[in-house]
mmCIF file of C-alpha atoms in Angstrom:
data_model
loop_
_atom_site.group_PDB
_atom_site.id
_atom_site.type_symbol
_atom_site.label_atom_id
_atom_site.label_comp_id
_atom_site.label_asym_id
_atom_site.label_seq_id
_atom_site.Cartn_x
_atom_site.Cartn_y
_atom_site.Cartn_z
ATOM 1 C CA MET A 62 38.788 -152.344 26.995
ATOM 2 C CA ASP A 63 38.847 -149.850 29.707
ATOM 3 C CA PRO A 64 36.113 -150.546 32.552
ATOM 4 C CA TRP A 65 34.730 -147.064 30.915
ATOM 5 C CA VAL A 66 33.020 -148.701 28.380
ATOM 6 C CA PHE A 67 32.061 -151.493 31.432
ATOM 7 C CA TRP A 68 29.904 -149.095 33.451
ATOM 8 C CA LEU A 69 29.030 -147.409 30.042
ATOM 9 C CA ILE A 70 27.672 -151.281 29.169
ATOM 10 C CA ALA A 71 26.645 -151.506 32.357
ATOM 11 C CA ALA A 72 24.412 -148.472 32.120
ATOM 12 C CA VAL A 73 22.306 -149.124 28.741
ATOM 13 C CA ILE A 74 22.100 -152.887 30.246
ATOM 14 C CA LEU A 75 20.556 -151.491 32.921
ATOM 15 C CA ALA A 76 18.519 -148.874 31.476
ATOM 16 C CA VAL A 77 16.830 -151.655 28.961
ATOM 17 C CA GLY A 78 16.019 -153.616 32.077
ATOM 18 C CA GLU A 79 14.155 -150.799 33.251
ATOM 19 C CA ILE A 80 12.626 -149.606 30.302
ATOM 20 C CA ALA A 81 10.939 -153.676 30.042
ATOM 21 C CA SER A 82 10.205 -154.008 33.504
ATOM 22 C CA MET A 83 8.487 -149.930 34.317
ATOM 23 C CA GLY A 84 9.294 -150.216 38.078
ATOM 24 C CA LEU A 85 11.322 -147.991 38.347
ATOM 25 C CA PHE A 86 13.984 -150.040 40.295
ATOM 26 C CA LEU A 87 16.664 -150.319 37.688
ATOM 27 C CA ALA A 88 16.476 -146.519 36.858
ATOM 28 C CA PRO A 89 18.749 -145.612 39.564
ATOM 29 C CA PHE A 90 20.944 -147.886 39.017
ATOM 30 C CA ALA A 91 21.261 -147.357 35.236
ATOM 31 C CA VAL A 92 22.302 -143.643 36.113
ATOM 32 C CA GLY A 93 24.537 -144.599 39.233
ATOM 33 C CA ALA A 94 26.150 -147.062 36.462
ATOM 34 C CA ALA A 95 26.542 -143.931 34.145
ATOM 35 C CA VAL A 96 28.202 -141.593 36.243
ATOM 36 C CA ALA A 97 30.559 -144.324 36.948
ATOM 37 C CA ALA A 98 31.592 -144.249 33.341
ATOM 38 C CA VAL A 99 31.949 -140.477 33.383
ATOM 39 C CA LEU A 100 33.790 -141.029 36.853
ATOM 40 C CA SER A 101 35.945 -143.670 35.306
ATOM 41 C CA ALA A 102 36.438 -141.967 31.604
ATOM 42 C CA THR A 103 38.164 -139.085 32.946
ATOM 43 C CA GLY A 104 40.848 -141.169 35.435
ATOM 44 C CA ALA A 105 39.317 -142.135 38.464
ATOM 45 C CA GLY A 106 39.966 -145.113 40.397
ATOM 46 C CA ALA A 107 38.099 -147.869 40.552
ATOM 47 C CA THR A 108 37.640 -147.369 44.556
ATOM 48 C CA ILE A 109 35.756 -143.643 43.876
ATOM 49 C CA GLU A 110 34.057 -145.328 41.037
ATOM 50 C CA TRP A 111 31.984 -147.830 42.647
ATOM 51 C CA ALA A 112 31.372 -145.429 45.723
ATOM 52 C CA ALA A 113 30.026 -143.308 43.494
ATOM 53 C CA PHE A 114 28.047 -145.806 41.384
ATOM 54 C CA LEU A 115 26.805 -147.497 45.255
ATOM 55 C CA VAL A 116 26.363 -143.676 46.886
ATOM 56 C CA VAL A 117 23.996 -142.321 43.112
ATOM 57 C CA SER A 118 21.990 -145.428 43.275
ATOM 58 C CA VAL A 119 21.029 -145.753 46.601
ATOM 59 C CA VAL A 120 19.798 -142.164 47.131
ATOM 60 C CA LEU A 121 18.119 -142.043 43.855
ATOM 61 C CA LEU A 122 16.275 -145.142 44.761
ATOM 62 C CA ALA A 123 15.586 -143.467 48.010
ATOM 63 C CA ALA A 124 14.214 -140.718 46.505
ATOM 64 C CA LEU A 125 11.950 -141.937 43.382
ATOM 65 C CA ARG A 126 10.710 -145.694 45.152
ATOM 66 C CA PRO A 127 8.087 -143.879 47.736
ATOM 67 C CA ILE A 128 6.986 -141.331 44.592
ATOM 68 C CA ALA A 129 6.930 -144.525 41.862
ATOM 69 C CA ARG A 130 4.262 -146.437 44.455
ATOM 70 C CA GLU A 131 2.604 -143.371 45.369
ATOM 71 C CA HIS A 132 1.531 -143.136 41.070
ATOM 72 C CA GLN A 133 1.042 -147.672 41.638
ATOM 73 C CA ARG A 134 -1.351 -147.045 44.449
ATOM 74 C CA THR A 135 -3.338 -143.979 42.281
ATOM 75 C CA ARG A 136 -3.265 -145.885 38.885
ATOM 76 C CA GLY A 137 -6.532 -147.638 39.678
ATOM 77 C CA LYS A 138 -8.680 -144.949 40.998
ATOM 78 C CA LEU A 139 -7.635 -142.347 38.251
ATOM 79 C CA LYS A 140 -11.482 -142.928 35.626
ATOM 80 C CA THR A 141 -10.935 -142.489 32.218
ATOM 81 C CA GLY A 142 -13.514 -142.875 28.975
ATOM 82 C CA THR A 143 -16.654 -143.483 29.484
ATOM 83 C CA ALA A 144 -16.289 -144.191 33.200
ATOM 84 C CA ALA A 145 -15.227 -141.110 33.930
ATOM 85 C CA LEU A 146 -18.633 -140.081 32.435
ATOM 86 C CA VAL A 147 -20.237 -142.044 35.459
ATOM 87 C CA GLY A 148 -22.091 -139.765 38.277
ATOM 88 C CA GLN A 149 -21.352 -136.940 36.489
ATOM 89 C CA THR A 150 -25.216 -134.022 35.502
ATOM 90 C CA ALA A 151 -25.947 -134.092 32.413
ATOM 91 C CA MET A 152 -28.235 -132.004 30.239
ATOM 92 C CA VAL A 153 -31.144 -133.276 28.523
ATOM 93 C CA VAL A 154 -31.840 -132.112 25.074
ATOM 94 C CA GLU A 155 -34.183 -133.823 23.646
ATOM 95 C CA ARG A 156 -36.310 -135.912 25.401
ATOM 96 C CA ILE A 157 -36.490 -139.012 27.251
ATOM 97 C CA ALA A 158 -39.016 -141.976 26.088
ATOM 98 C CA ASN A 159 -37.135 -145.192 26.201
ATOM 99 C CA SER A 160 -40.984 -146.428 24.427
ATOM 100 C CA GLU A 161 -40.626 -144.677 21.457
ATOM 101 C CA ASN A 162 -36.335 -145.605 21.623
ATOM 102 C CA VAL A 163 -35.791 -141.234 21.725
ATOM 103 C CA GLY A 164 -33.450 -138.468 23.901
ATOM 104 C CA CYS A 165 -30.515 -137.326 23.839
ATOM 105 C CA VAL A 166 -28.952 -134.853 27.047
ATOM 106 C CA ARG A 167 -25.697 -132.694 26.703
ATOM 107 C CA LEU A 168 -22.785 -135.048 29.134
ATOM 108 C CA ASP A 169 -19.509 -133.259 29.272
ATOM 109 C CA GLY A 170 -20.103 -130.324 26.071
ATOM 110 C CA GLU A 171 -20.765 -133.520 23.573
ATOM 111 C CA ILE A 172 -24.622 -134.396 22.541
ATOM 112 C CA TRP A 173 -24.915 -138.626 23.930
ATOM 113 C CA THR A 174 -27.665 -140.336 22.961
ATOM 114 C CA ALA A 175 -29.355 -142.262 26.140
ATOM 115 C CA ARG A 176 -32.142 -143.722 27.991
ATOM 116 C CA ALA A 177 -34.136 -143.179 31.089
ATOM 117 C CA TYR A 178 -32.395 -146.319 33.580
ATOM 118 C CA ASP A 179 -36.312 -147.428 34.112
ATOM 119 C CA ASP A 180 -37.689 -148.032 31.283
ATOM 120 C CA ASP A 181 -41.249 -146.358 32.513
ATOM 121 C CA ASP A 182 -39.669 -142.602 32.716
ATOM 122 C CA ILE A 183 -40.472 -139.998 30.624
ATOM 123 C CA ILE A 184 -38.217 -137.446 31.160
ATOM 124 C CA GLU A 185 -38.232 -133.355 29.312
ATOM 125 C CA PRO A 186 -36.044 -131.167 27.837
ATOM 126 C CA GLY A 187 -34.163 -128.983 29.983
ATOM 127 C CA THR A 188 -33.886 -130.663 32.831
ATOM 128 C CA ARG A 189 -30.812 -132.036 34.535
ATOM 129 C CA VAL A 190 -30.210 -136.061 35.014
ATOM 130 C CA HIS A 191 -27.871 -137.951 37.229
ATOM 131 C CA VAL A 192 -25.420 -140.674 34.984
ATOM 132 C CA LEU A 193 -25.578 -144.252 36.289
ATOM 133 C CA GLU A 194 -24.250 -145.948 33.934
ATOM 134 C CA ILE A 195 -22.357 -145.703 30.073
ATOM 135 C CA ARG A 196 -23.625 -148.786 27.896
ATOM 136 C CA GLY A 197 -21.490 -148.169 24.301
ATOM 137 C CA ALA A 198 -22.426 -145.214 23.483
ATOM 138 C CA THR A 199 -25.708 -144.517 24.653
ATOM 139 C CA ALA A 200 -26.507 -143.297 28.770
ATOM 140 C CA LEU A 201 -28.429 -144.636 31.210
ATOM 141 C CA VAL A 202 -30.148 -141.337 33.191
ATOM 142 C CA SER A 203 -32.493 -140.775 35.440
ATOM 143 C CA GLU A 204 -33.847 -137.278 37.055
#
C-alpha cells in the first residue's frame, strides 16, 4: 500500500476523533496528516512528509488552541432562551394584579403573561417594569 494512503487514513481517523471529542485538539493533526498525504502522493520523501506533518500540526495547534479555550470560557457567560430575558425592561400592556390572575407585558417584542414579584403590587398599563424571573411562560416583574 502506498504511503499516501496511510497518511490519508491517519487524517480521517484524527478528524473523526476531533468530531467525537470537540476539543479542537486533534483537528490540527488531521490537517497535518492531510498535507503529508498530498506531499506523499506527489512523490516527496518520508522526511519531508514527517516534517510537513509536524510543522503544520504544531503551527495550527498553536494558532487554534487559544481560540478554542476562549470559546470554552465564554460559553457559560452567554445567556440564551428565557435566561436572556431576565434583567430586561418590559412594558405593561394589561394591568397586572396577582389577586385577579391578570397581567401581560411586552417583552422583547412579544406579549408575555406577567405577575408582580410582590403579590400585593398592582401595576397599571404603560408602566415600565424590570423582569426579575421567568417561570414557565410567565414573567415575574417589579417596578
